[in-house]
Amino acid sequence: MQLFLDTANIQEIREGVRWGVISGVTTNPSLAAAEGIGDSGSYKAAVQEIADLLDGPISVEVVSQDAAGMIAEGREIAEWIPNPWVKIPSTAAGFEAISVLSRDGIKINQTLCFSVNQALLGAQAGSTAVSPFVGRLDDIGQEGMELVAEIVSLFRDYQIDTKVLAASIRHPLHCTLAARAGADIATVPYKILAQMAQHPLTDAGMTRFLADWEKAGSA
Ligand code: G3P
């Protein structure tokens, strides 16, 4: 399973890329707003800065609600950087936009997916990846990871090559479970990436190795 960083924060992306563990980045209007980005010009500049840091796909979301607007925005975003995935919501207008943009050869990250049926529709329309939102389903008392597992299993059965991208990841266990469920990608906030690297026994082991080493050196 590949890991993408779910952030528009350039420092976080720089750090993740330095670790050599990040294959892509996902952004959305809320993540952009958290960095003070609120218009298409500054979103473009931020995305171009991110693209200078890594070759992998960078997901950039449209804000139009209607198909014509999404298609126009998607075509524009596709020109911003070398490896864009245009994020389109799982709505009727979204499926129309996905089918048009995918036929143009533009890669699509179908976002805000909350059901198997939305995933099936997106795959038929030509989504490159579909993003089930795990944490937001958990929030309403539904097991979000079950949706990931169900989509993975159906896509395998029907040999659908749309990737399954586990999103709305809220804690490190979500990441482990997404990998077990067979997700192709999980997109994680930086805080969770950092938590994934940590284990108290690793820290304790390093302390003990160092203490033994110093004791032997001073004997
Ligand atoms: O990848 C989608 C993500 O940004 C949404 O996460 O935590 O707002 O549900 P969250």
PDB file of C-alpha atoms in Angstrom, residues 51 71 98 103 195 218:
ATOM      1  CA  ALA A  51       4.948  19.573  -7.369  1.00  0.00           C
ATOM      2  CA  ILE A  71     -15.060  20.051 -16.285  1.00  0.00           C
ATOM      3  CA  ILE A  98     -15.422  12.300 -14.419  1.00  0.00           C
ATOM      4  CA  ARG A 103     -11.950  10.551 -21.763  1.00  0.00           C
ATOM      5  CA  GLN A 195       2.791   8.489  14.919  1.00  0.00           C
ATOM      6  CA  SER A 218      34.268   3.560  29.966  1.00  0.00           C
TER       7      SER A 218
END
